[in-house]
mmCIF file of C-alpha atoms in Angstrom:
data_model
loop_
_atom_site.group_PDB
_atom_site.id
_atom_site.type_symbol
_atom_site.label_atom_id
_atom_site.label_comp_id
_atom_site.label_asym_id
_atom_site.label_seq_id
_atom_site.Cartn_x
_atom_site.Cartn_y
_atom_site.Cartn_z
ATOM 1 C CA MET A 1 81.247 74.627 119.775
ATOM 2 C CA ASN A 2 84.303 76.741 120.569
ATOM 3 C CA ARG A 3 85.141 79.505 118.136
ATOM 4 C CA ILE A 4 88.824 79.884 117.472
ATOM 5 C CA ILE A 5 90.612 82.771 115.793
ATOM 6 C CA THR A 6 94.126 82.002 114.553
ATOM 7 C CA ILE A 7 96.384 84.919 113.682
ATOM 8 C CA SER A 8 99.382 84.218 111.473
ATOM 9 C CA ARG A 9 101.573 87.246 111.007
ATOM 10 C CA GLN A 10 104.713 88.597 109.436
ATOM 11 C CA PHE A 11 107.378 89.566 111.948
ATOM 12 C CA GLY A 12 106.888 93.238 112.882
ATOM 13 C CA SER A 13 103.380 93.518 111.418
ATOM 14 C CA GLY A 14 101.708 94.029 114.805
ATOM 15 C CA GLY A 15 99.795 90.739 114.593
ATOM 16 C CA ARG A 16 100.380 89.992 118.253
ATOM 17 C CA THR A 17 99.026 93.379 119.341
ATOM 18 C CA ILE A 18 96.008 92.883 117.078
ATOM 19 C CA GLY A 19 95.432 89.427 118.575
ATOM 20 C CA ARG A 20 95.431 90.805 122.106
ATOM 21 C CA GLU A 21 93.026 93.594 121.162
ATOM 22 C CA VAL A 22 90.634 91.199 119.453
ATOM 23 C CA ALA A 23 90.656 88.914 122.504
ATOM 24 C CA GLU A 24 89.995 91.855 124.806
ATOM 25 C CA LYS A 25 87.095 93.084 122.671
ATOM 26 C CA LEU A 26 85.554 89.612 122.707
ATOM 27 C CA GLY A 27 86.348 88.739 126.311
ATOM 28 C CA ILE A 28 88.180 85.525 125.395
ATOM 29 C CA PRO A 29 91.802 84.516 126.113
ATOM 30 C CA CYS A 30 94.657 85.214 123.698
ATOM 31 C CA TYR A 31 97.453 82.629 123.585
ATOM 32 C CA ASP A 32 100.781 83.822 122.373
ATOM 33 C CA ARG A 33 103.727 83.859 124.756
ATOM 34 C CA GLU A 34 101.671 81.666 127.119
ATOM 35 C CA LEU A 35 101.975 78.987 124.467
ATOM 36 C CA ILE A 36 105.750 79.064 124.744
ATOM 37 C CA ASN A 37 105.586 78.423 128.487
ATOM 38 C CA GLN A 38 103.313 75.459 127.981
ATOM 39 C CA ILE A 39 105.394 74.024 125.169
ATOM 40 C CA ALA A 40 108.451 74.417 127.397
ATOM 41 C CA GLU A 41 106.759 72.506 130.183
ATOM 42 C CA GLU A 42 105.535 69.766 127.890
ATOM 43 C CA SER A 43 108.696 69.318 125.850
ATOM 44 C CA GLY A 44 111.341 70.001 128.484
ATOM 45 C CA PHE A 45 113.111 72.607 126.332
ATOM 46 C CA ALA A 46 113.967 76.065 127.649
ATOM 47 C CA LYS A 47 111.628 78.925 126.746
ATOM 48 C CA GLU A 48 114.395 80.792 124.961
ATOM 49 C CA TYR A 49 115.178 77.738 122.860
ATOM 50 C CA ILE A 50 111.531 77.334 121.860
ATOM 51 C CA GLU A 51 111.233 81.001 121.057
ATOM 52 C CA GLU A 52 114.242 80.711 118.771
ATOM 53 C CA HIS A 53 113.430 77.336 117.188
ATOM 54 C CA GLY A 54 109.669 76.968 117.450
ATOM 55 C CA GLU A 55 108.663 79.029 114.427
ATOM 56 C CA SER A 56 111.668 78.970 112.153
ATOM 57 C CA THR A 57 113.517 76.116 110.601
ATOM 58 C CA GLU A 58 117.174 75.307 110.140
ATOM 59 C CA ASN A 59 116.446 72.513 107.702
ATOM 60 C CA SER A 60 116.558 70.026 110.537
ATOM 61 C CA GLY A 61 112.823 69.635 110.985
ATOM 62 C CA TRP A 62 111.950 67.355 108.124
ATOM 63 C CA LEU A 63 110.340 64.600 110.137
ATOM 64 C CA ALA A 64 107.039 66.195 111.056
ATOM 65 C CA GLY A 65 106.819 67.485 107.508
ATOM 66 C CA ALA A 66 107.091 63.945 106.239
ATOM 67 C CA PHE A 67 104.661 62.490 108.769
ATOM 68 C CA GLY A 68 102.155 65.319 109.001
ATOM 69 C CA LEU A 69 100.200 65.568 112.197
ATOM 70 C CA ASP A 70 100.967 62.047 113.379
ATOM 71 C CA TYR A 71 101.942 62.410 117.008
ATOM 72 C CA THR A 72 103.717 59.070 117.336
ATOM 73 C CA GLU A 73 107.091 59.421 118.950
ATOM 74 C CA PHE A 74 110.019 58.436 116.753
ATOM 75 C CA ALA A 75 113.546 57.577 117.614
ATOM 76 C CA GLY A 76 115.576 60.170 115.768
ATOM 77 C CA GLN A 77 113.217 63.162 116.053
ATOM 78 C CA SER A 78 115.001 66.480 115.833
ATOM 79 C CA ASN A 79 114.487 68.929 118.685
ATOM 80 C CA GLN A 80 112.399 70.999 116.335
ATOM 81 C CA ASP A 81 110.137 68.057 115.588
ATOM 82 C CA LYS A 82 109.730 67.392 119.319
ATOM 83 C CA ILE A 83 108.699 71.005 119.812
ATOM 84 C CA TRP A 84 106.303 70.717 116.867
ATOM 85 C CA PHE A 85 104.530 67.696 118.300
ATOM 86 C CA ALA A 86 104.240 69.291 121.761
ATOM 87 C CA GLN A 87 102.898 72.429 120.058
ATOM 88 C CA CYS A 88 100.250 70.428 118.173
ATOM 89 C CA ARG A 89 99.044 68.743 121.352
ATOM 90 C CA ILE A 90 98.869 71.980 123.331
ATOM 91 C CA ILE A 91 97.111 73.967 120.602
ATOM 92 C CA ARG A 92 94.500 71.230 120.201
ATOM 93 C CA GLU A 93 93.964 71.109 123.962
ATOM 94 C CA LEU A 94 93.496 74.885 124.153
ATOM 95 C CA ALA A 95 91.016 74.833 121.272
ATOM 96 C CA GLU A 96 89.022 72.115 123.033
ATOM 97 C CA LYS A 97 89.046 74.036 126.309
ATOM 98 C CA GLY A 98 87.197 77.089 125.002
ATOM 99 C CA SER A 99 86.934 79.917 122.465
ATOM 100 C CA CYS A 100 90.199 81.827 122.100
ATOM 101 C CA VAL A 101 92.649 83.730 119.912
ATOM 102 C CA ILE A 102 95.907 81.924 119.064
ATOM 103 C CA VAL A 103 98.790 83.928 117.592
ATOM 104 C CA GLY A 104 101.343 82.213 115.360
ATOM 105 C CA ARG A 105 102.781 78.692 115.617
ATOM 106 C CA CYS A 106 100.904 77.341 112.567
ATOM 107 C CA ALA A 107 97.706 77.103 114.627
ATOM 108 C CA ASP A 108 95.738 77.765 111.407
ATOM 109 C CA TYR A 109 97.109 74.535 109.979
ATOM 110 C CA ILE A 110 97.063 72.488 113.190
ATOM 111 C CA LEU A 111 93.375 73.314 113.741
ATOM 112 C CA LYS A 112 92.324 73.220 110.102
ATOM 113 C CA ASP A 113 89.749 70.505 110.701
ATOM 114 C CA GLU A 114 87.986 72.466 113.439
ATOM 115 C CA GLN A 115 84.672 73.679 112.113
ATOM 116 C CA ASP A 116 84.499 77.091 113.693
ATOM 117 C CA LEU A 117 87.836 78.563 112.800
ATOM 118 C CA LEU A 118 88.595 82.081 111.560
ATOM 119 C CA ARG A 119 92.032 82.058 109.942
ATOM 120 C CA VAL A 120 93.647 85.504 109.772
ATOM 121 C CA PHE A 121 96.946 86.593 108.190
ATOM 122 C CA ILE A 122 98.455 89.995 109.080
ATOM 123 C CA HIS A 123 101.187 91.541 106.961
ATOM 124 C CA SER A 124 102.630 94.921 106.124
ATOM 125 C CA ASP A 125 105.307 96.650 104.089
ATOM 126 C CA PHE A 126 108.940 95.926 104.783
ATOM 127 C CA ASP A 127 109.757 99.534 105.773
ATOM 128 C CA ILE A 128 106.891 99.803 108.228
ATOM 129 C CA ARG A 129 107.875 96.509 109.838
ATOM 130 C CA ALA A 130 111.540 97.491 110.036
ATOM 131 C CA LYS A 131 110.540 100.631 111.956
ATOM 132 C CA ARG A 132 108.206 98.684 114.198
ATOM 133 C CA ILE A 133 110.660 96.000 115.294
ATOM 134 C CA VAL A 134 113.107 98.673 116.462
ATOM 135 C CA GLU A 135 110.321 100.366 118.457
ATOM 136 C CA GLN A 136 109.122 97.068 119.901
ATOM 137 C CA TYR A 137 112.256 95.057 120.415
ATOM 138 C CA GLY A 138 114.990 97.710 120.399
ATOM 139 C CA GLU A 139 118.172 97.942 118.343
ATOM 140 C CA THR A 140 120.544 95.003 117.976
ATOM 141 C CA ASP A 141 123.946 94.592 116.333
ATOM 142 C CA ASP A 142 122.158 93.589 113.136
ATOM 143 C CA ALA A 143 120.328 96.193 111.054
ATOM 144 C CA PRO A 144 116.519 95.848 111.296
ATOM 145 C CA GLU A 145 116.377 95.074 107.567
ATOM 146 C CA LYS A 146 118.691 92.126 108.033
ATOM 147 C CA ARG A 147 116.723 90.864 111.052
ATOM 148 C CA LEU A 148 113.464 91.084 109.103
ATOM 149 C CA LYS A 149 114.773 89.341 106.012
ATOM 150 C CA GLU A 150 116.248 86.550 108.106
ATOM 151 C CA LYS A 151 113.068 86.071 110.129
ATOM 152 C CA ASP A 152 110.799 86.232 107.051
ATOM 153 C CA LYS A 153 112.879 83.591 105.335
ATOM 154 C CA ARG A 154 112.998 81.268 108.323
ATOM 155 C CA ARG A 155 109.311 81.607 109.152
ATOM 156 C CA ALA A 156 108.290 80.903 105.565
ATOM 157 C CA ALA A 157 110.571 77.857 105.451
ATOM 158 C CA TYR A 158 109.225 76.594 108.775
ATOM 159 C CA TYR A 159 105.632 76.959 107.624
ATOM 160 C CA GLN A 160 106.394 75.191 104.356
ATOM 161 C CA VAL A 161 108.168 72.257 106.057
ATOM 162 C CA TYR A 162 105.512 71.598 108.679
ATOM 163 C CA THR A 163 102.337 72.440 106.755
ATOM 164 C CA ASP A 164 103.345 71.820 103.125
ATOM 165 C CA GLN A 165 101.606 75.127 102.289
ATOM 166 C CA LYS A 166 102.990 78.365 100.984
ATOM 167 C CA TRP A 167 103.358 81.110 103.603
ATOM 168 C CA GLY A 168 101.381 84.261 102.764
ATOM 169 C CA ASN A 169 99.131 82.625 100.173
ATOM 170 C CA ALA A 170 95.745 84.355 100.504
ATOM 171 C CA LEU A 171 93.915 81.112 99.700
ATOM 172 C CA ASN A 172 94.937 79.590 103.050
ATOM 173 C CA TYR A 173 93.133 82.251 105.108
ATOM 174 C CA ASP A 174 89.630 83.601 105.596
ATOM 175 C CA VAL A 175 90.958 87.151 105.995
ATOM 176 C CA CYS A 176 94.311 88.751 105.160
ATOM 177 C CA LEU A 177 94.896 92.346 106.241
ATOM 178 C CA ASP A 178 97.652 94.869 105.620
ATOM 179 C CA SER A 179 98.135 96.378 109.087
ATOM 180 C CA GLY A 180 100.338 99.111 107.614
ATOM 181 C CA THR A 181 97.755 100.595 105.271
ATOM 182 C CA LEU A 182 94.685 99.825 107.420
ATOM 183 C CA GLY A 183 96.059 100.419 110.922
ATOM 184 C CA LEU A 184 96.126 97.999 113.865
ATOM 185 C CA GLU A 185 92.879 99.281 115.395
ATOM 186 C CA LYS A 186 90.887 98.793 112.189
ATOM 187 C CA CYS A 187 92.307 95.298 111.735
ATOM 188 C CA ALA A 188 91.247 94.346 115.271
ATOM 189 C CA ASP A 189 87.776 95.795 114.599
ATOM 190 C CA ILE A 190 87.258 93.800 111.421
ATOM 191 C CA ILE A 191 88.361 90.542 113.030
ATOM 192 C CA ALA A 192 86.266 91.027 116.161
ATOM 193 C CA LYS A 193 83.189 91.829 114.064
ATOM 194 C CA LEU A 194 83.682 88.700 111.966
ATOM 195 C CA TYR A 195 83.684 86.522 115.067
ATOM 196 C CA MET B 1 91.615 112.965 95.803
ATOM 197 C CA ASN B 2 89.597 110.138 94.290
ATOM 198 C CA ARG B 3 89.342 106.961 96.299
ATOM 199 C CA ILE B 4 89.582 103.839 94.236
ATOM 200 C CA ILE B 5 88.715 100.286 95.267
ATOM 201 C CA THR B 6 90.165 97.562 93.064
ATOM 202 C CA ILE B 7 88.719 94.075 93.348
ATOM 203 C CA SER B 8 90.775 91.190 92.037
ATOM 204 C CA ARG B 9 88.972 87.896 92.222
ATOM 205 C CA GLN B 10 89.130 84.224 91.481
ATOM 206 C CA PHE B 11 86.722 83.072 88.799
ATOM 207 C CA GLY B 12 83.453 82.064 90.476
ATOM 208 C CA SER B 13 84.243 83.693 93.833
ATOM 209 C CA GLY B 14 81.495 86.309 93.519
ATOM 210 C CA GLY B 15 83.955 89.211 93.340
ATOM 211 C CA ARG B 16 81.933 90.978 90.684
ATOM 212 C CA THR B 17 78.740 90.782 92.759
ATOM 213 C CA ILE B 18 80.653 92.058 95.791
ATOM 214 C CA GLY B 19 82.075 94.936 93.723
ATOM 215 C CA ARG B 20 78.619 96.003 92.607
ATOM 216 C CA GLU B 21 77.259 95.850 96.137
ATOM 217 C CA VAL B 22 80.134 97.897 97.520
ATOM 218 C CA ALA B 23 79.634 100.533 94.826
ATOM 219 C CA GLU B 24 75.917 100.678 95.551
ATOM 220 C CA LYS B 25 76.497 101.057 99.281
ATOM 221 C CA LEU B 26 78.931 103.903 98.641
ATOM 222 C CA GLY B 27 77.048 105.565 95.794
ATOM 223 C CA ILE B 28 79.998 105.401 93.397
ATOM 224 C CA PRO B 29 80.276 103.698 89.998
ATOM 225 C CA CYS B 30 81.491 100.123 89.566
ATOM 226 C CA TYR B 31 83.436 99.377 86.382
ATOM 227 C CA ASP B 32 83.470 95.823 85.246
ATOM 228 C CA ARG B 33 81.801 94.887 81.970
ATOM 229 C CA GLU B 34 81.675 98.616 81.146
ATOM 230 C CA LEU B 35 85.449 98.419 80.992
ATOM 231 C CA ILE B 36 85.253 95.842 78.242
ATOM 232 C CA ASN B 37 83.087 98.139 76.136
ATOM 233 C CA GLN B 38 85.547 100.984 76.525
ATOM 234 C CA ILE B 39 88.559 98.820 75.792
ATOM 235 C CA ALA B 40 86.747 97.551 72.702
ATOM 236 C CA GLU B 41 86.147 101.102 71.532
ATOM 237 C CA GLU B 42 89.705 102.205 72.194
ATOM 238 C CA SER B 43 91.476 99.145 70.819
ATOM 239 C CA GLY B 44 89.172 98.245 67.952
ATOM 240 C CA PHE B 45 88.841 94.615 69.090
ATOM 241 C CA ALA B 46 85.482 92.921 69.514
ATOM 242 C CA LYS B 47 84.039 92.733 73.029
ATOM 243 C CA GLU B 48 83.960 88.934 72.911
ATOM 244 C CA TYR B 49 87.625 88.862 71.950
ATOM 245 C CA ILE B 50 88.562 91.145 74.840
ATOM 246 C CA GLU B 51 86.506 89.130 77.257
ATOM 247 C CA GLU B 52 88.316 86.001 76.157
ATOM 248 C CA HIS B 53 91.826 87.452 75.878
ATOM 249 C CA GLY B 54 91.890 90.446 78.191
ATOM 250 C CA GLU B 55 92.513 88.638 81.463
ATOM 251 C CA SER B 56 94.182 85.425 80.487
ATOM 252 C CA THR B 57 97.334 84.768 78.571
ATOM 253 C CA GLU B 58 98.296 82.328 75.862
ATOM 254 C CA ASN B 59 101.982 83.043 76.261
ATOM 255 C CA SER B 60 101.788 85.632 73.517
ATOM 256 C CA GLY B 61 101.702 88.688 75.737
ATOM 257 C CA TRP B 62 105.313 89.016 76.706
ATOM 258 C CA LEU B 63 105.870 92.542 75.469
ATOM 259 C CA ALA B 64 104.030 94.517 78.128
ATOM 260 C CA GLY B 65 105.577 92.268 80.736
ATOM 261 C CA ALA B 66 109.006 93.207 79.482
ATOM 262 C CA PHE B 67 108.231 96.914 79.213
ATOM 263 C CA GLY B 68 105.980 97.328 82.234
ATOM 264 C CA LEU B 69 103.606 100.249 82.113
ATOM 265 C CA ASP B 70 105.319 102.022 79.235
ATOM 266 C CA TYR B 71 102.514 102.990 76.887
ATOM 267 C CA THR B 72 104.658 103.554 73.831
ATOM 268 C CA GLU B 73 103.332 101.815 70.786
ATOM 269 C CA PHE B 74 105.597 99.167 69.354
ATOM 270 C CA ALA B 75 105.658 97.532 66.011
ATOM 271 C CA GLY B 76 105.179 93.856 66.709
ATOM 272 C CA GLN B 77 102.788 94.139 69.666
ATOM 273 C CA SER B 78 100.594 91.108 70.117
ATOM 274 C CA ASN B 79 96.834 91.650 70.210
ATOM 275 C CA GLN B 80 96.964 90.919 73.893
ATOM 276 C CA ASP B 81 99.579 93.614 74.411
ATOM 277 C CA LYS B 82 97.443 96.104 72.479
ATOM 278 C CA ILE B 83 94.509 95.296 74.722
ATOM 279 C CA TRP B 84 96.754 95.680 77.779
ATOM 280 C CA PHE B 85 97.899 99.172 76.796
ATOM 281 C CA ALA B 86 94.327 100.294 76.003
ATOM 282 C CA GLN B 87 93.253 98.840 79.351
ATOM 283 C CA CYS B 88 95.990 100.776 81.210
ATOM 284 C CA ARG B 89 94.951 104.063 79.617
ATOM 285 C CA ILE B 90 91.247 103.552 80.291
ATOM 286 C CA ILE B 91 91.712 102.453 83.902
ATOM 287 C CA ARG B 92 93.922 105.460 84.608
ATOM 288 C CA GLU B 93 91.365 107.792 83.004
ATOM 289 C CA LEU B 94 88.532 106.328 85.070
ATOM 290 C CA ALA B 95 90.554 106.688 88.273
ATOM 291 C CA GLU B 96 91.233 110.325 87.446
ATOM 292 C CA LYS B 97 87.562 110.990 86.690
ATOM 293 C CA GLY B 98 86.286 110.127 90.168
ATOM 294 C CA SER B 99 86.041 107.636 93.020
ATOM 295 C CA CYS B 100 84.973 104.178 91.862
ATOM 296 C CA VAL B 101 85.180 100.407 92.192
ATOM 297 C CA ILE B 102 87.089 98.575 89.458
ATOM 298 C CA VAL B 103 86.715 94.802 89.143
ATOM 299 C CA GLY B 104 89.538 92.734 87.658
ATOM 300 C CA ARG B 105 91.871 93.611 84.778
ATOM 301 C CA CYS B 106 94.946 94.080 86.993
ATOM 302 C CA ALA B 107 93.657 97.494 88.089
ATOM 303 C CA ASP B 108 95.426 96.975 91.443
ATOM 304 C CA TYR B 109 98.729 96.872 89.624
ATOM 305 C CA ILE B 110 97.957 99.519 86.998
ATOM 306 C CA LEU B 111 96.950 102.017 89.706
ATOM 307 C CA LYS B 112 99.546 101.005 92.276
ATOM 308 C CA ASP B 113 101.053 104.473 92.443
ATOM 309 C CA GLU B 114 97.703 106.112 93.241
ATOM 310 C CA GLN B 115 97.722 107.190 96.866
ATOM 311 C CA ASP B 116 94.174 106.430 97.831
ATOM 312 C CA LEU B 117 93.783 102.887 96.677
ATOM 313 C CA LEU B 118 92.156 99.976 98.513
ATOM 314 C CA ARG B 119 93.339 96.743 96.908
ATOM 315 C CA VAL B 120 91.017 93.791 97.566
ATOM 316 C CA PHE B 121 91.371 90.131 96.603
ATOM 317 C CA ILE B 122 88.351 87.788 96.764
ATOM 318 C CA HIS B 123 88.756 84.026 96.698
ATOM 319 C CA SER B 124 86.958 80.902 97.770
ATOM 320 C CA ASP B 125 87.159 77.128 97.777
ATOM 321 C CA PHE B 126 87.213 75.250 94.515
ATOM 322 C CA ASP B 127 83.967 73.362 95.212
ATOM 323 C CA ILE B 128 82.022 76.488 96.111
ATOM 324 C CA ARG B 129 83.247 78.224 92.959
ATOM 325 C CA ALA B 130 82.441 75.226 90.776
ATOM 326 C CA LYS B 131 78.865 75.317 92.046
ATOM 327 C CA ARG B 132 78.646 79.066 91.574
ATOM 328 C CA ILE B 133 79.799 79.199 87.958
ATOM 329 C CA VAL B 134 77.099 76.714 86.970
ATOM 330 C CA GLU B 135 74.470 78.847 88.737
ATOM 331 C CA GLN B 136 75.805 82.061 87.216
ATOM 332 C CA TYR B 137 76.899 81.057 83.738
ATOM 333 C CA GLY B 138 75.039 77.787 83.188
ATOM 334 C CA GLU B 139 76.345 74.404 82.087
ATOM 335 C CA THR B 140 78.725 73.995 79.150
ATOM 336 C CA ASP B 141 80.204 70.962 77.410
ATOM 337 C CA ASP B 142 83.152 71.146 79.792
ATOM 338 C CA ALA B 143 82.742 70.128 83.438
ATOM 339 C CA PRO B 144 82.786 73.124 85.829
ATOM 340 C CA GLU B 145 85.959 71.758 87.464
ATOM 341 C CA LYS B 146 87.757 71.814 84.136
ATOM 342 C CA ARG B 147 86.517 75.342 83.345
ATOM 343 C CA LEU B 148 87.693 76.584 86.744
ATOM 344 C CA LYS B 149 91.125 74.984 86.546
ATOM 345 C CA GLU B 150 91.660 76.352 83.058
ATOM 346 C CA LYS B 151 90.544 79.864 84.018
ATOM 347 C CA ASP B 152 92.566 79.885 87.264
ATOM 348 C CA LYS B 153 95.663 78.855 85.368
ATOM 349 C CA ARG B 154 95.236 81.411 82.606
ATOM 350 C CA ARG B 155 94.384 84.286 84.952
ATOM 351 C CA ALA B 156 97.392 83.562 87.149
ATOM 352 C CA ALA B 157 99.656 83.405 84.102
ATOM 353 C CA TYR B 158 98.229 86.666 82.722
ATOM 354 C CA TYR B 159 98.740 88.458 86.031
ATOM 355 C CA GLN B 160 102.289 87.143 86.289
ATOM 356 C CA VAL B 161 103.219 88.209 82.744
ATOM 357 C CA TYR B 162 101.829 91.728 82.953
ATOM 358 C CA THR B 163 102.547 92.607 86.577
ATOM 359 C CA ASP B 164 105.529 90.390 87.422
ATOM 360 C CA GLN B 165 103.741 89.577 90.698
ATOM 361 C CA LYS B 166 102.346 86.335 91.982
ATOM 362 C CA TRP B 167 98.555 86.009 91.730
ATOM 363 C CA GLY B 168 96.905 85.427 95.109
ATOM 364 C CA ASN B 169 99.857 86.558 97.207
ATOM 365 C CA ALA B 170 98.352 88.283 100.259
ATOM 366 C CA LEU B 171 101.210 90.796 100.349
ATOM 367 C CA ASN B 172 99.953 92.488 97.162
ATOM 368 C CA TYR B 173 96.606 93.454 98.702
ATOM 369 C CA ASP B 174 95.246 95.530 101.581
ATOM 370 C CA VAL B 175 92.466 93.017 102.204
ATOM 371 C CA CYS B 176 91.935 89.417 101.080
ATOM 372 C CA LEU B 177 88.637 87.747 101.890
ATOM 373 C CA ASP B 178 87.285 84.222 101.511
ATOM 374 C CA SER B 179 83.793 84.841 100.140
ATOM 375 C CA GLY B 180 82.907 81.184 100.691
ATOM 376 C CA THR B 181 83.473 81.124 104.444
ATOM 377 C CA LEU B 182 82.461 84.752 105.108
ATOM 378 C CA GLY B 183 79.608 85.196 102.621
ATOM 379 C CA LEU B 184 79.272 87.832 99.885
ATOM 380 C CA GLU B 185 77.255 90.258 102.016
ATOM 381 C CA LYS B 186 79.821 90.331 104.827
ATOM 382 C CA CYS B 187 82.648 90.832 102.331
ATOM 383 C CA ALA B 188 80.833 93.817 100.797
ATOM 384 C CA ASP B 189 80.219 95.235 104.292
ATOM 385 C CA ILE B 190 83.881 95.019 105.305
ATOM 386 C CA ILE B 191 85.087 96.643 102.094
ATOM 387 C CA ALA B 192 82.513 99.438 102.206
ATOM 388 C CA LYS B 193 83.380 100.196 105.837
ATOM 389 C CA LEU B 194 87.083 100.365 105.025
ATOM 390 C CA TYR B 195 86.460 102.981 102.347
#
């Protein structure tokens, strides 16, 4: 059976970097931005649109929340719901194809009935993340603190709507790690060794 | 500087066993039931009373919550508040005495300003814990499910009152581990290696 590692992460916590390192250590693929391309192909939406709307909610995506993982197409789906259903299909297909690391996109929830799943959550202090997003993504007109707060709020709301679970609750994961106090390298080590 | 590992844990998750194993691996003391003895000595309450009231609230312990870690003695303290203040003093003394593992009793919060602190949270599925408490503590008149639910509720309320933080929120810990999916031995290994 395929062994899947899902990495949920706070914006700016380095979860994506950790995911790539884990995948490299284990010699398995890491799906992250590749997912966006596939969802774009499947759903017909532009990559930029999916990047913006695929992990954060604007209170429009209530449908999938109400119907769970039922893939039936509805008249009246919001764009966000359409992206969600495409995302579910693609993540399930990837998990069936072979062992892999999947970063973000509620993969922990979408694959929750897979037997061999290691669900990881990466977080770190606000200040450390604020510094990191400037290093990684550069400055914008908005202060990094504002960008973080906005993204945290939207990601938590998105997760809640589509999974009906609370974002950041330790009980939903096998391992939660503070990448700020432990360091990215140590986090990747722990996860790879647990595989 | 002393290095302190605090282990918060859900009832029945095996956190105490993990704490002892970590301490043994590292050759440092593990404070758990020893703490109760010391709190009993300091506060004058019976051990059984502290065991029953020292980690779960009955809505009487609002004072320490309101005043945080201020150790001043008040007229009108509830018994639970008295235990809390004794507990704070003893945990701080132990942390100053030398490196150690401390299980439970909000030590993560009480020591949060210590620099070299590894804050761990251990949890596992309800069913696994229900089975474990019967193995560990035997049967009682109440069904294990009822005992667990009661204890979970009271521990969460206690933590909330005295620390003003949400119990089980991954953000409050350096490492959270599911002892049910990972196994006690692996949890102890990870923690010891992070030390």
